[in-house]
Short mmCIF file of C-alpha atoms in Angstrom, two decimals:
data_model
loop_
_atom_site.label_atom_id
_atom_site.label_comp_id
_atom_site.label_asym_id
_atom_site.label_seq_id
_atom_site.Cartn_x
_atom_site.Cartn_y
_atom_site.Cartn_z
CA UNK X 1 -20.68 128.66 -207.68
CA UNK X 2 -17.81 126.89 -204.85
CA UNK X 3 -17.30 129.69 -203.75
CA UNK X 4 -21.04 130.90 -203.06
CA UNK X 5 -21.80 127.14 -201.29
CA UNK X 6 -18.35 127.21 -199.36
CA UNK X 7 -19.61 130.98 -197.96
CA UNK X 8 -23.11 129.48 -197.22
CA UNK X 9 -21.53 126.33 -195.87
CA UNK X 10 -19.39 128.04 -193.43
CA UNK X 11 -22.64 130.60 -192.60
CA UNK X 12 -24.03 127.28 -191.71
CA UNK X 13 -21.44 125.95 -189.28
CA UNK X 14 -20.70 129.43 -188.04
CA UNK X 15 -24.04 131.13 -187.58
CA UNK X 16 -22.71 134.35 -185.00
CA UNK X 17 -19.33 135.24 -187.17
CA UNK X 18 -22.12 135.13 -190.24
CA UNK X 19 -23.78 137.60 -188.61
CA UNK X 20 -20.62 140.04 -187.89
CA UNK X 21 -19.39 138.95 -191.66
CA UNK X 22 -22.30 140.74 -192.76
CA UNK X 23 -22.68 143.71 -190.87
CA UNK X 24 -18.65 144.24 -191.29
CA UNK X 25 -19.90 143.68 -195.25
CA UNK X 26 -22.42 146.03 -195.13
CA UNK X 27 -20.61 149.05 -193.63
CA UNK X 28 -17.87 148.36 -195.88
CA UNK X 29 -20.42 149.04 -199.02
CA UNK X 30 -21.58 151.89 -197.85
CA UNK X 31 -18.06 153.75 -197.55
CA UNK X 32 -17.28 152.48 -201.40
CA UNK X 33 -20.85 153.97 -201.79
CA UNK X 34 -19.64 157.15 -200.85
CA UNK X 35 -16.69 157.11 -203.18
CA UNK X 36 -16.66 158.63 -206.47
CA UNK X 37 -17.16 156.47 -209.52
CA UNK X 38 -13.96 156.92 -210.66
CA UNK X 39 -12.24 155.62 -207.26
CA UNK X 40 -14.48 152.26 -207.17
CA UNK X 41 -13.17 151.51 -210.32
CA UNK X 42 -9.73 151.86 -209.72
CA UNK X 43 -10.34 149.61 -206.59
CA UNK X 44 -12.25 146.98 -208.30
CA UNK X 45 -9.45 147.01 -210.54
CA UNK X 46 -6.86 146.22 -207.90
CA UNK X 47 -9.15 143.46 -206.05
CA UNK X 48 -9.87 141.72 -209.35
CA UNK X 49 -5.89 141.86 -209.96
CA UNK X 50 -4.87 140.60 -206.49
CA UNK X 51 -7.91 138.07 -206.56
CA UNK X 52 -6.87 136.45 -209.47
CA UNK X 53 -3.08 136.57 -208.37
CA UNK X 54 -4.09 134.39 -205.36
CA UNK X 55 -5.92 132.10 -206.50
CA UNK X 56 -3.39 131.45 -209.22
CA UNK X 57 -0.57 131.22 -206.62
CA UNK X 58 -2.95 128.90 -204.65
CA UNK X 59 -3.83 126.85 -207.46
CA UNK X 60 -0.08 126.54 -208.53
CA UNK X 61 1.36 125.41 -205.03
CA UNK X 62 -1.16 123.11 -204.44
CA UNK X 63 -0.39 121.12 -207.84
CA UNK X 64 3.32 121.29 -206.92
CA UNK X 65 2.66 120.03 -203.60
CA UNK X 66 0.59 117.34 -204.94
CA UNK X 67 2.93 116.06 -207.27
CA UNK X 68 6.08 116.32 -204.76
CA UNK X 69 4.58 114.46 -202.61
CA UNK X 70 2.93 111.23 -204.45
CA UNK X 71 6.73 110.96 -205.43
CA UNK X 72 7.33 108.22 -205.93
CA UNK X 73 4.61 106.67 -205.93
CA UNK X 74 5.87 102.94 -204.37
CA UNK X 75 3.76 101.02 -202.20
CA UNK X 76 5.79 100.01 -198.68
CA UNK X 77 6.82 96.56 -199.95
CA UNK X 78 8.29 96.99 -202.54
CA UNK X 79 10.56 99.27 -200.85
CA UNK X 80 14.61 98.27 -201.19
CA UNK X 81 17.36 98.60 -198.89
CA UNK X 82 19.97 101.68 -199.77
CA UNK X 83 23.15 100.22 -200.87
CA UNK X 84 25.70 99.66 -197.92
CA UNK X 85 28.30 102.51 -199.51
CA UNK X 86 25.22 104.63 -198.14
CA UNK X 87 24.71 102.54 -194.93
CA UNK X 88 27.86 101.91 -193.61
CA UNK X 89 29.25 105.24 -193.04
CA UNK X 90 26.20 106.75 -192.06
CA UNK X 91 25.97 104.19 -189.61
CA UNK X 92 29.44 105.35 -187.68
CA UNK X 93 28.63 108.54 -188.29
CA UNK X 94 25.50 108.38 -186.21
CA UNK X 95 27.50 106.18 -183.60
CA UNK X 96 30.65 108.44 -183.37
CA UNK X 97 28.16 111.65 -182.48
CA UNK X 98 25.76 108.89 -179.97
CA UNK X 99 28.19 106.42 -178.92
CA UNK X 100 26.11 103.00 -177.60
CA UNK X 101 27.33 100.28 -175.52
CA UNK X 102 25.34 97.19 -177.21
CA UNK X 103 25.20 93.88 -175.36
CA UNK X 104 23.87 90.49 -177.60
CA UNK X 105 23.10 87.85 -175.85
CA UNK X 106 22.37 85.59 -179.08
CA UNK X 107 22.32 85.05 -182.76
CA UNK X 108 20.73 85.99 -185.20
CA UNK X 109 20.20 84.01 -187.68
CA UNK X 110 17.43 84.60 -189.64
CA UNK X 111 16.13 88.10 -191.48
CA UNK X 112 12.61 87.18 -190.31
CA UNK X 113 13.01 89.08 -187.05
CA UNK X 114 11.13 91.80 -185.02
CA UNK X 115 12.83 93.86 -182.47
CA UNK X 116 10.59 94.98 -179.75
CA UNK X 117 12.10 97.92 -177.53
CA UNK X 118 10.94 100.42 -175.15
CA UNK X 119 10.87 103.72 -176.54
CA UNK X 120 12.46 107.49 -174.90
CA UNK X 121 12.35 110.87 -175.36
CA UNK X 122 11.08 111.77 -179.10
CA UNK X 123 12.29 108.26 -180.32
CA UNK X 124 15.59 109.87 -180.08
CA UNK X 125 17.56 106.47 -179.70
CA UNK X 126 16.06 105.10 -182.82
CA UNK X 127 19.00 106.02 -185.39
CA UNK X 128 21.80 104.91 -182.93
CA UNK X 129 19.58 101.80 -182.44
CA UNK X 130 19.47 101.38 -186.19
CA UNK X 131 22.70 101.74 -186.57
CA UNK X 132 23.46 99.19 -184.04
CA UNK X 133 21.41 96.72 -185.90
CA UNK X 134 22.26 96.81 -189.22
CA UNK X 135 26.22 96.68 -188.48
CA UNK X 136 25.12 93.36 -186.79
CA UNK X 137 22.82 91.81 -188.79
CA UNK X 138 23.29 93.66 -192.55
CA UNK X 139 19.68 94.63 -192.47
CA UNK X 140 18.03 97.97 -192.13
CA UNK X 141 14.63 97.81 -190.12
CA UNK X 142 11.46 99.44 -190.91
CA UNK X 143 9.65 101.48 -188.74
CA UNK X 144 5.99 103.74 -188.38
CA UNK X 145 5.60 107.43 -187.27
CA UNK X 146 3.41 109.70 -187.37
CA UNK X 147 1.38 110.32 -190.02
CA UNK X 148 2.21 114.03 -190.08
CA UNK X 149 5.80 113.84 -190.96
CA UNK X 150 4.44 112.49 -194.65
CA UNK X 151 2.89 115.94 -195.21
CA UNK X 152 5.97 117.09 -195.28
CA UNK X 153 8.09 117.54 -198.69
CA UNK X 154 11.63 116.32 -198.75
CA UNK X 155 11.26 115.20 -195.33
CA UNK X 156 8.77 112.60 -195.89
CA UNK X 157 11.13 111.52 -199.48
CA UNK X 158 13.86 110.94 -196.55
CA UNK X 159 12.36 108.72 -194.09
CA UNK X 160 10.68 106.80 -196.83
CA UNK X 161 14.23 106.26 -198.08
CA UNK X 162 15.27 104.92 -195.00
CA UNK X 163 12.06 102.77 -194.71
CA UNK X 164 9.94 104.65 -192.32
CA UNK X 165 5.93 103.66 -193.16
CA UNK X 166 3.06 105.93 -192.06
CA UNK X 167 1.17 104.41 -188.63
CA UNK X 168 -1.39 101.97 -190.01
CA UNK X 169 -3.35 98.67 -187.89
CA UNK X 170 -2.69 97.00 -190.94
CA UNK X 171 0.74 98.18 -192.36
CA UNK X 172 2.73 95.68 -190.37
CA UNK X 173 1.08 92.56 -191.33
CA UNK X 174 1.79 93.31 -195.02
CA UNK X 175 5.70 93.76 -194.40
CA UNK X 176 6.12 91.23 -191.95
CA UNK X 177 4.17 89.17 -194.91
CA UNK X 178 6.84 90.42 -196.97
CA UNK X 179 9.67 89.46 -194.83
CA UNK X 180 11.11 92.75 -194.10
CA UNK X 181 13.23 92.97 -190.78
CA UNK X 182 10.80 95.37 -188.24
CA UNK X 183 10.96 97.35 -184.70
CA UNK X 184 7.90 97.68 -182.82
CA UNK X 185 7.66 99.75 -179.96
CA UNK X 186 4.54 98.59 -178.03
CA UNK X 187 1.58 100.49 -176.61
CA UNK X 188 2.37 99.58 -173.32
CA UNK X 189 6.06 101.14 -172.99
CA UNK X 190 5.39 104.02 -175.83
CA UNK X 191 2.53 105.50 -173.72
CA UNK X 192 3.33 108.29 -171.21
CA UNK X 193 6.55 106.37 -170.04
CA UNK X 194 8.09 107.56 -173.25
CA UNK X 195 8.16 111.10 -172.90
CA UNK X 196 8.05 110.98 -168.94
CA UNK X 197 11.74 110.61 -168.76
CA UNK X 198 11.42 107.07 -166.95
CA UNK X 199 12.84 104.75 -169.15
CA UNK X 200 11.58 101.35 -168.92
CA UNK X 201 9.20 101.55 -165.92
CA UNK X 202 7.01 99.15 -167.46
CA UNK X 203 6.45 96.34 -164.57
CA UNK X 204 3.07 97.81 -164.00
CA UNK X 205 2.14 98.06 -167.47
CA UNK X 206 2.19 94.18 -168.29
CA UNK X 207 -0.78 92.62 -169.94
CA UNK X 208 -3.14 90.31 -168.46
CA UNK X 209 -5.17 87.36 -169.45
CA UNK X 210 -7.97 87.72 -170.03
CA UNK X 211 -10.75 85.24 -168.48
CA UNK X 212 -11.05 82.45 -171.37
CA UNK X 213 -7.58 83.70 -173.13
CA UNK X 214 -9.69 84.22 -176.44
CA UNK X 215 -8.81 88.23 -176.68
CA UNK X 216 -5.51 89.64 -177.54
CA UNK X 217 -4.87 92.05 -174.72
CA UNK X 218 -3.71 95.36 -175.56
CA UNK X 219 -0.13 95.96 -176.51
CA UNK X 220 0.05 92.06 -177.81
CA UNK X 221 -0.75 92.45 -181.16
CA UNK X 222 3.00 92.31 -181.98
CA UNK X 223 3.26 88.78 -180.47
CA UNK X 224 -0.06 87.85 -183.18
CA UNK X 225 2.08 88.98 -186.22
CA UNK X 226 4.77 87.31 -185.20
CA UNK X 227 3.06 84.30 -184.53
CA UNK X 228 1.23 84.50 -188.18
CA UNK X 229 3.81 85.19 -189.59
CA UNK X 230 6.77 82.65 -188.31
CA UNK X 231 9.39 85.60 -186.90
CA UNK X 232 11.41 85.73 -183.80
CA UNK X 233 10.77 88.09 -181.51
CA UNK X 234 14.09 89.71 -179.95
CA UNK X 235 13.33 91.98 -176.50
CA UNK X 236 15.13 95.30 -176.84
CA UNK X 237 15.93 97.55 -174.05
CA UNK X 238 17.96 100.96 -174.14
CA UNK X 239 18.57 103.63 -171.60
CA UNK X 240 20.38 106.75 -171.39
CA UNK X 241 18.24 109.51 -173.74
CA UNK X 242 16.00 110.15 -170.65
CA UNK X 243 19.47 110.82 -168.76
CA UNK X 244 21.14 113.53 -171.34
CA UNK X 245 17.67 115.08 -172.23
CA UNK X 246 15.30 114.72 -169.06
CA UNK X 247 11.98 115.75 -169.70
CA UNK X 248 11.20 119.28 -167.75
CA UNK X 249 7.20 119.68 -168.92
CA UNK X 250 4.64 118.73 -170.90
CA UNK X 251 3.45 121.79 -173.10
CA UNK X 252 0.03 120.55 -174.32
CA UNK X 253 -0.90 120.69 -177.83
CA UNK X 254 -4.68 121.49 -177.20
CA UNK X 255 -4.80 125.27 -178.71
CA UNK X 256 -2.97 123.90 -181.58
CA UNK X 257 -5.01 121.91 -182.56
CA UNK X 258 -8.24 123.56 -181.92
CA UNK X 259 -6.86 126.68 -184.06
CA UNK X 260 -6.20 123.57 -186.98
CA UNK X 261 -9.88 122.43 -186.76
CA UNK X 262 -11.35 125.67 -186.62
CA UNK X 263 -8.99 126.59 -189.84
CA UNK X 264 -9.80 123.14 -191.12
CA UNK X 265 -13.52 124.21 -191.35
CA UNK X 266 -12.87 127.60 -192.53
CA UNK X 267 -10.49 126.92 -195.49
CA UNK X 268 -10.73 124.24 -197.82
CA UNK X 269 -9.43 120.86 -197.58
CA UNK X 270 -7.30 121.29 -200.31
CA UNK X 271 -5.32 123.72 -198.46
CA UNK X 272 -5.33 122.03 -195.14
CA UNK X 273 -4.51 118.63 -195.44
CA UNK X 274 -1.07 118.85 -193.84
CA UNK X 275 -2.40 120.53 -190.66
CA UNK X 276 -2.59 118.37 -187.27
CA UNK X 277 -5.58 117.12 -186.12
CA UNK X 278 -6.54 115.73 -182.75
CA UNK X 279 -7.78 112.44 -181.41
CA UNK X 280 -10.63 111.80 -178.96
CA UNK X 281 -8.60 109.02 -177.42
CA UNK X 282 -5.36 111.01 -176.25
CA UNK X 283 -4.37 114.05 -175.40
CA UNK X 284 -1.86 115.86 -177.27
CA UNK X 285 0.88 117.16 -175.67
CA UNK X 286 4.47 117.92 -176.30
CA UNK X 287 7.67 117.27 -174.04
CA UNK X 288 9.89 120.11 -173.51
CA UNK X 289 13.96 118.92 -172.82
CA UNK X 290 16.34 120.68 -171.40
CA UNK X 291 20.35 118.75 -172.24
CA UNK X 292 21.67 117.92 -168.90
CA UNK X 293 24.70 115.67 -170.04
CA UNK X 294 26.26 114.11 -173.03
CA UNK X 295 26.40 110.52 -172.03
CA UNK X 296 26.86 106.95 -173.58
CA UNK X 297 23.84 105.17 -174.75
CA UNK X 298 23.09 101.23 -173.32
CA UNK X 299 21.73 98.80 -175.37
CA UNK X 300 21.17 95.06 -174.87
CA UNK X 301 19.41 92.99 -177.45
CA UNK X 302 18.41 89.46 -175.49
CA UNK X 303 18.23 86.11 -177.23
CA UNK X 304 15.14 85.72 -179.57
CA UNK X 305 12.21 83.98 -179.14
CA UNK X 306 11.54 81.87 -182.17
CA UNK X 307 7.26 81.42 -183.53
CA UNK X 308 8.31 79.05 -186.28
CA UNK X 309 7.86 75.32 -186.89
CA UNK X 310 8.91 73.26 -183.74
CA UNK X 311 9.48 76.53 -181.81
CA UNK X 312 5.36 77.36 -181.88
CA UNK X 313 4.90 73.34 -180.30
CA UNK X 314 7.39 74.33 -177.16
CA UNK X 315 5.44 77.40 -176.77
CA UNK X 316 2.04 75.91 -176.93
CA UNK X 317 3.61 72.84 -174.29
CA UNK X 318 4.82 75.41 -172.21
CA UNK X 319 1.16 77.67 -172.49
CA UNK X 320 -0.46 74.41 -171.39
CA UNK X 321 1.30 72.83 -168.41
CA UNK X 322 1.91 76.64 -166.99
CA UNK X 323 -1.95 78.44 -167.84
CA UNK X 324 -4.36 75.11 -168.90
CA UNK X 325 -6.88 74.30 -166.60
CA UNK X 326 -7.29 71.03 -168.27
CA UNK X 327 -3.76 70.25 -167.41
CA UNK X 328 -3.48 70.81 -163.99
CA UNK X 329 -6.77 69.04 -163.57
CA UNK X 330 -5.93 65.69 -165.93
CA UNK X 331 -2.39 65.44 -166.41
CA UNK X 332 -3.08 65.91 -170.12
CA UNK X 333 -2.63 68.30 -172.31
CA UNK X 334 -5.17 70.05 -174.23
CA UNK X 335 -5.80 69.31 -177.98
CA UNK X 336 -4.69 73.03 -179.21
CA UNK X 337 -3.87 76.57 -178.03
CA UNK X 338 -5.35 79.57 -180.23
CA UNK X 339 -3.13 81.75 -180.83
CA UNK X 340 -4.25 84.81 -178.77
CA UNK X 341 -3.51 82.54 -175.85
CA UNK X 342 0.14 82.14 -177.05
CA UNK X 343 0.27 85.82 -178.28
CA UNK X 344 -0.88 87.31 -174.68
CA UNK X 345 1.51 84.61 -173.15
CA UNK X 346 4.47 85.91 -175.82
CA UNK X 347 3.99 89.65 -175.17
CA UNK X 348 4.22 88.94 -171.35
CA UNK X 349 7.29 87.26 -171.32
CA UNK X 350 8.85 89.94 -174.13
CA UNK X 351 7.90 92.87 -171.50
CA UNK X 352 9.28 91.13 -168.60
CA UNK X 353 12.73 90.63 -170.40
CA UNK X 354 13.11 93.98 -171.38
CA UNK X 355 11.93 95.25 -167.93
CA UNK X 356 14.98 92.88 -166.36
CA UNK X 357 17.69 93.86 -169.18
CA UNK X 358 17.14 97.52 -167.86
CA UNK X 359 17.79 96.70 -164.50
CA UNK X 360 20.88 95.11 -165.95
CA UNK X 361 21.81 97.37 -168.07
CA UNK X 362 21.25 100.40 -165.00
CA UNK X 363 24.15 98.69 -162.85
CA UNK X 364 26.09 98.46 -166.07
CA UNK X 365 25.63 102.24 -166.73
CA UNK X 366 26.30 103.07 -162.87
CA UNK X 367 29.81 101.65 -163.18
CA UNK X 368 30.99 102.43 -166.15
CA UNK X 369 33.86 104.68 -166.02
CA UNK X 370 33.26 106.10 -169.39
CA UNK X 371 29.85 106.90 -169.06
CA UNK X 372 30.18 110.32 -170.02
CA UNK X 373 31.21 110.77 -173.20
CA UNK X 374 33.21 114.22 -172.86
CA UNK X 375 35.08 113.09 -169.66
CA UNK X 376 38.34 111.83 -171.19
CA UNK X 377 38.59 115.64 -173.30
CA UNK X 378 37.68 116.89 -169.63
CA UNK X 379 40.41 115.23 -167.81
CA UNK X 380 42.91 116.00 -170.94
CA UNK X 381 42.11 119.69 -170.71
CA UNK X 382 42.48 119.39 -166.67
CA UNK X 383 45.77 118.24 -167.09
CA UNK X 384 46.69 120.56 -169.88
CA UNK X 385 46.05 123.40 -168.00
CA UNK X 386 48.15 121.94 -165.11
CA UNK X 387 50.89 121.67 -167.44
CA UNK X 388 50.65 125.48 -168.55
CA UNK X 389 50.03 126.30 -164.46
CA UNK X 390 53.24 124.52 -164.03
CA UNK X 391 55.32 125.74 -167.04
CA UNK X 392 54.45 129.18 -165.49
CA UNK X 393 55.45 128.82 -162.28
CA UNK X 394 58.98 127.59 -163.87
CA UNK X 395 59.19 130.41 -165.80
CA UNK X 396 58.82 132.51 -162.79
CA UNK X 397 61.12 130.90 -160.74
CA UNK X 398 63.68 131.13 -164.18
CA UNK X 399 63.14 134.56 -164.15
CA UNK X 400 63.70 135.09 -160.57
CA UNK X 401 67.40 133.72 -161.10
CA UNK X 402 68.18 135.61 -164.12
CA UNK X 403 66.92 138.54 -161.92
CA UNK X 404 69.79 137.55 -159.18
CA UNK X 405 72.42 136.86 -161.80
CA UNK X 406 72.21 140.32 -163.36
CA UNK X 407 72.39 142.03 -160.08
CA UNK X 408 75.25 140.44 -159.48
CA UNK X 409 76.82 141.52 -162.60
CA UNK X 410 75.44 144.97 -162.49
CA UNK X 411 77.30 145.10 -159.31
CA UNK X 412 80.34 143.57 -160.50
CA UNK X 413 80.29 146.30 -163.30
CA UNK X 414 79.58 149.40 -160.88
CA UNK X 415 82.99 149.88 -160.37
CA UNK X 416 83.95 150.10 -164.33
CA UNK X 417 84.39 153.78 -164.54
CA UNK X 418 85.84 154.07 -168.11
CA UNK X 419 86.41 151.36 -170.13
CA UNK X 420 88.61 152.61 -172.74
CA UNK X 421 90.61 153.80 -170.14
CA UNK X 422 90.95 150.54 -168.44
CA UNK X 423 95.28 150.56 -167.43
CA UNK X 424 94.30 153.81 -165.32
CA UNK X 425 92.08 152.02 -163.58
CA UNK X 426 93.46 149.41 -162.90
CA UNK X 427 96.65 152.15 -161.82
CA UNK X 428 93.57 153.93 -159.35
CA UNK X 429 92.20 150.82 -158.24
CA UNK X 430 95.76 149.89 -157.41
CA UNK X 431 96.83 153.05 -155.77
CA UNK X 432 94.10 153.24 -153.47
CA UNK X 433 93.97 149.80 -152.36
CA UNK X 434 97.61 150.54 -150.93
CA UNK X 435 96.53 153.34 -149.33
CA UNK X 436 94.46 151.44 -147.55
CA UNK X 437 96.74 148.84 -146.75
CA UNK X 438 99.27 151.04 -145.17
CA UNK X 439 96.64 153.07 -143.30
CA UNK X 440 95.74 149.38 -141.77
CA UNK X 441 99.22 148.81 -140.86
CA UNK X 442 100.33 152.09 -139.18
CA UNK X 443 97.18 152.01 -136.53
CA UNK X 444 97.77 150.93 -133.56
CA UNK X 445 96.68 147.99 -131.24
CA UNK X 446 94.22 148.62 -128.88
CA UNK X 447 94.68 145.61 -126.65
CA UNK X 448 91.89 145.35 -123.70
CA UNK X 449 93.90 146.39 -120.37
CA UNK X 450 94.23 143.69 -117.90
CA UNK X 451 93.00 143.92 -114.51
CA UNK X 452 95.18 145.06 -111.82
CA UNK X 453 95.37 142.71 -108.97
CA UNK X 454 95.10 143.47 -105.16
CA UNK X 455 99.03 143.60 -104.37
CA UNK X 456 99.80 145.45 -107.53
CA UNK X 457 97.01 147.88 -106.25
CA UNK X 458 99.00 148.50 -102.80
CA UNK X 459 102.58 148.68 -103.89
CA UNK X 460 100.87 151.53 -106.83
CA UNK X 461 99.62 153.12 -103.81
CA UNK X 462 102.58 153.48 -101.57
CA UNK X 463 101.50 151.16 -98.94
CA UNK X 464 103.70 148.22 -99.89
CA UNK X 465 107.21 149.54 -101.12
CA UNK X 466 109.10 146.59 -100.98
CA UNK X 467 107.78 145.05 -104.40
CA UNK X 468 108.58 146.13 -107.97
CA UNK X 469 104.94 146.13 -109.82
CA UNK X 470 104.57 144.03 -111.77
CA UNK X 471 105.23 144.52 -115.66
CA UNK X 472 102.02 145.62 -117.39
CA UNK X 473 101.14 142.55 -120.32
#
């Protein structure tokens, strides 16, 4: 009987593919109407079998699935913070493999606090900035995502571990109610400047008041909890992600999730309820990275904003001699200030510090020497290789003399005819070098002749007898 009204249902939403579904069904009966009887039972037989095997397989996986995931079965605040022998070294791990240059500009004091940062690539930062803040302050924050990743067995177990909650309007009012330590990253700097790969361009995305200041702009609702709830408010800004993993295009998500609604409709909702579905209000679309550098992360947590006690009176002061209309009229100030005034006012002044700690924290990352994380191995392997470039040429200049040296003996031992026979030899050698001695001695001089003068030239000739010549030198 499901089955029947889940066939006629779907024959109701999908009145053309009914009309193939039975045509396709009708020429299918008439080929098993033209087998023998003996052949239709053998495939009866094997449908029946492999029917039954699925929907026994179905039936088993989705029990399994249904008890994995209600595991454990703990609402969000009750949750408990993993003991630090779990914390601790995770938390160095993470920082080691994403090291972050973290600038505090004040205390904190208090475990009432909510961190509100602008958000990159994927969330990527978010375990680095974790990290940061728990080796600070002691306490791990909570966080929403998605609610996808809690369809998800195992994964889902791990975030809740680490005190991730699904995305709910009403799921941080409870904790904060509860006094957990939270991170919000607002509407206005998680929209499209999260996945853009412009991190922090938020000056144009600041909220504004609204006429009478009775409505809580959007992207302020962060500022109300706080506000209800008595916790300080510390700005949070971070760069770098969008730097090592720039955002190349947006693939859109839009055929996904039309093939998950159409299969959504088709198959029942047992079977589907961990499928994406889309929203009318956004358009799904995913960023595709492509690494570019491995570079530090920067990270500067300014001084927080306290709601609490005397704290709420300086910001309700401050609302009324800077926005009241009654003040700048009368000199007085106003007998109370709602709280969306002071929330809108809050959120405003929350953007606009994170918006100037990343301009601060952009000329920090533009001179750091050690902004890239892999230039010291870089410059070590640089000089490494010079060392081996230089060792080599030594070598070959080493080589070069040893080359000389054993010429110079291979010449020296040229004349080493036997050398067993070494006194004959030395007799030869001996013999031959007197030989040539005497042969030098017994040649004679050849001494350039000098020449003859004029007078010696005449008396040689006859003309002049009455000098001797000269004797020849």
């Amino acid at each position: 009987m499901d089955f029947t009204s889940h066939m006629l249902s779907l024959a109701w939403k999908f009145p053309r593919a009914a009309g193939y579904v039975v045509q396709a069904h009708r020429k299918c009966s008439a080929w098993v109407a033209s087998l023998s009887p003996d052949v239709r039972k053998r495939i009866r037989g094997v449908l029946r079998g492999v029917g039954g095997a699925a929907v026994s397989v179905t039936r088993f996986t989705e029990n399994v699935y249904i008890h994995v995931i209600s595991y454990p079965n703990c609402p969000p605040t009750k949750w408990s913070q993993p003991s630090r022998f779990v914390l601790v070294p995770l938390a160095h791990l993470i920082l080691f493999f994403q090291p972050v240059v973290a600038d505090w500009e004040g205390d904190i004091k208090d475990g009432k606090v909510l961190f509100v940062a602008n958000k990159s690539v994927w969330g990527l930062e978010m375990p680095a900035m974790h990290s940061v803040i728990y080796l600070k302050t002691g306490k791990l924050v909570r966080f929403q995502i998605d609610p996808l990743h809690f369809k998800l067995p195992l994964w889902k177990h791990i975030l809740e571990y680490f005190g991730a909650v699904q995305s709910s309007p009403s799921i941080y009012p409870e904790l904060m109610g509860a006094g957990h330590t939270m991170v919000w990253f607002p509407s206005s700097v998680i929209g499209e400047h999260s996945d853009s790969g412009i991190e922090g361009d938020i000056a144009h995305m600041y909220p504004m008041d609204t006429s009478d200041g009775s409505a809580v702009t959007p992207g302020a609702e962060f500022a109300v909890w706080a506000l209800d709830s008595g916790y300080a408010i510390v700005p949070v800004a971070n760069i770098g992600m969008s730097d090592m993993l720039p955002v190349r295009f947006h693939l859109s998500l839009e055929p996904i999730y039309t093939a998950s609604n159409i299969v959504t409709r088709v198959l029942p909702s047992s079977l589907t309820s961990f499928l994406p579905h889309s929203s009318s209000h956004k358009k799904p679309t995913l960023p595709i990275v492509l690494p570019r550098s491995y570079e530090r992360q920067y990270m500067r947590f300014a001084s927080p904003a306290r709601t609490d006690g005397p704290f709420r009176k300086l910001l309700e002061s401050e609302y009324e001699v800077t926005q009241s209309p009654r003040v700048r009229r009368t000199g007085r100030p106003s007998i109370s200030v709602s709280t969306p005034r002071l929330a809108t006012t809050l959120s405003t002044r929350t953007l606009y510090a994170i918006d100037a700690n990343l301009l601060y924290l952009r000329e920090l990352r533009d001179a750091d020497p050690r902004r890239h994380v892999l230039a010291p191995v870089w410059n070590a392997g640089r000089r490494l290789g010079q060392c081996v470039l230089g060792m080599e040429r030594k070598m070959k200049g080493g080589e070069k003399l040893v080359r000389r040296h054993s010429a110079k003996a291979l010449r020296a031992m040229a004349g080493w005819v036997d050398v067993e026979d070494q006194a004959a030899n030395q007799k030869m050698m001996t013999e031959k070098a007197d030989e040539l001695k005497s042969k030098a001695l017994d040649r004679p001089r050849s001494m350039p002749e000098r020449p003859r003068s004029g007078v010696e030239s005449l008396v040689e000739s006859g003309f002049v007898d009455f000098m001797e010549p000269s004797p020849v030198w």
